[in-house]
Amino acid sequence: CTLLPYDEQFDLGQTLEDARQDVALNHPYCASFCVLGGGSCSA
């Protein structure tokens, strides 16, 4: 999602090793974008 890069809760670190963690994609902007785009956010 292009809306997440500036949200600190989605800062996954500086390396790929740091980034190896689960990320919940339940950000309100993404949900709105998905619904407005006609997609299924639960798929």
mmCIF file of C-alpha atoms in Angstrom:
data_model
loop_
_atom_site.group_PDB
_atom_site.id
_atom_site.type_symbol
_atom_site.label_atom_id
_atom_site.label_comp_id
_atom_site.label_asym_id
_atom_site.label_seq_id
_atom_site.Cartn_x
_atom_site.Cartn_y
_atom_site.Cartn_z
ATOM 1 C CA CYS A 1 0.000 0.000 0.000
ATOM 2 C CA THR A 2 1.455 3.348 -0.988
ATOM 3 C CA LEU A 3 -0.147 5.027 2.029
ATOM 4 C CA LEU A 4 1.987 3.254 4.651
ATOM 5 C CA PRO A 5 5.603 4.435 4.188
ATOM 6 C CA TYR A 6 5.197 7.405 6.506
ATOM 7 C CA ASP A 7 3.437 5.581 9.348
ATOM 8 C CA GLU A 8 5.951 4.652 12.071
ATOM 9 C CA GLN A 9 4.110 1.452 13.032
ATOM 10 C CA PHE A 10 5.104 0.060 9.631
ATOM 11 C CA ASP A 11 8.826 0.846 9.948
ATOM 12 C CA LEU A 12 10.335 -2.603 9.538
ATOM 13 C CA GLY A 13 13.961 -1.653 10.089
ATOM 14 C CA GLN A 14 17.024 -1.126 7.933
ATOM 15 C CA THR A 15 17.748 -4.705 6.835
ATOM 16 C CA LEU A 16 15.863 -7.700 5.488
ATOM 17 C CA GLU A 17 16.620 -9.507 8.738
ATOM 18 C CA ASP A 18 14.962 -6.683 10.703
ATOM 19 C CA ALA A 19 11.963 -6.854 8.379
ATOM 20 C CA ARG A 20 11.278 -10.544 9.046
ATOM 21 C CA GLN A 21 8.134 -10.059 11.107
ATOM 22 C CA ASP A 22 4.410 -10.360 10.651
ATOM 23 C CA VAL A 23 2.618 -7.194 9.623
ATOM 24 C CA ALA A 24 -1.120 -6.782 10.088
ATOM 25 C CA LEU A 25 -2.540 -4.984 7.065
ATOM 26 C CA ASN A 26 -5.454 -3.408 8.871
ATOM 27 C CA HIS A 27 -4.529 0.250 8.515
ATOM 28 C CA PRO A 28 -7.691 2.418 8.161
ATOM 29 C CA TYR A 29 -6.386 4.185 5.046
ATOM 30 C CA CYS A 30 -5.740 0.874 3.302
ATOM 31 C CA ALA A 31 -9.190 -0.397 4.202
ATOM 32 C CA SER A 32 -10.804 2.761 2.808
ATOM 33 C CA PHE A 33 -8.678 2.616 -0.332
ATOM 34 C CA CYS A 34 -9.536 -1.049 -0.857
ATOM 35 C CA VAL A 35 -13.280 -0.526 -0.391
ATOM 36 C CA LEU A 36 -13.365 2.581 -2.584
ATOM 37 C CA GLY A 37 -11.471 0.671 -5.264
ATOM 38 C CA GLY A 38 -14.090 -2.080 -5.238
ATOM 39 C CA GLY A 39 -11.724 -4.734 -3.922
ATOM 40 C CA SER A 40 -12.174 -7.367 -1.255
ATOM 41 C CA CYS A 41 -10.018 -6.454 1.713
ATOM 42 C CA SER A 42 -10.569 -9.814 3.413
ATOM 43 C CA ALA A 43 -9.348 -11.928 0.508
#
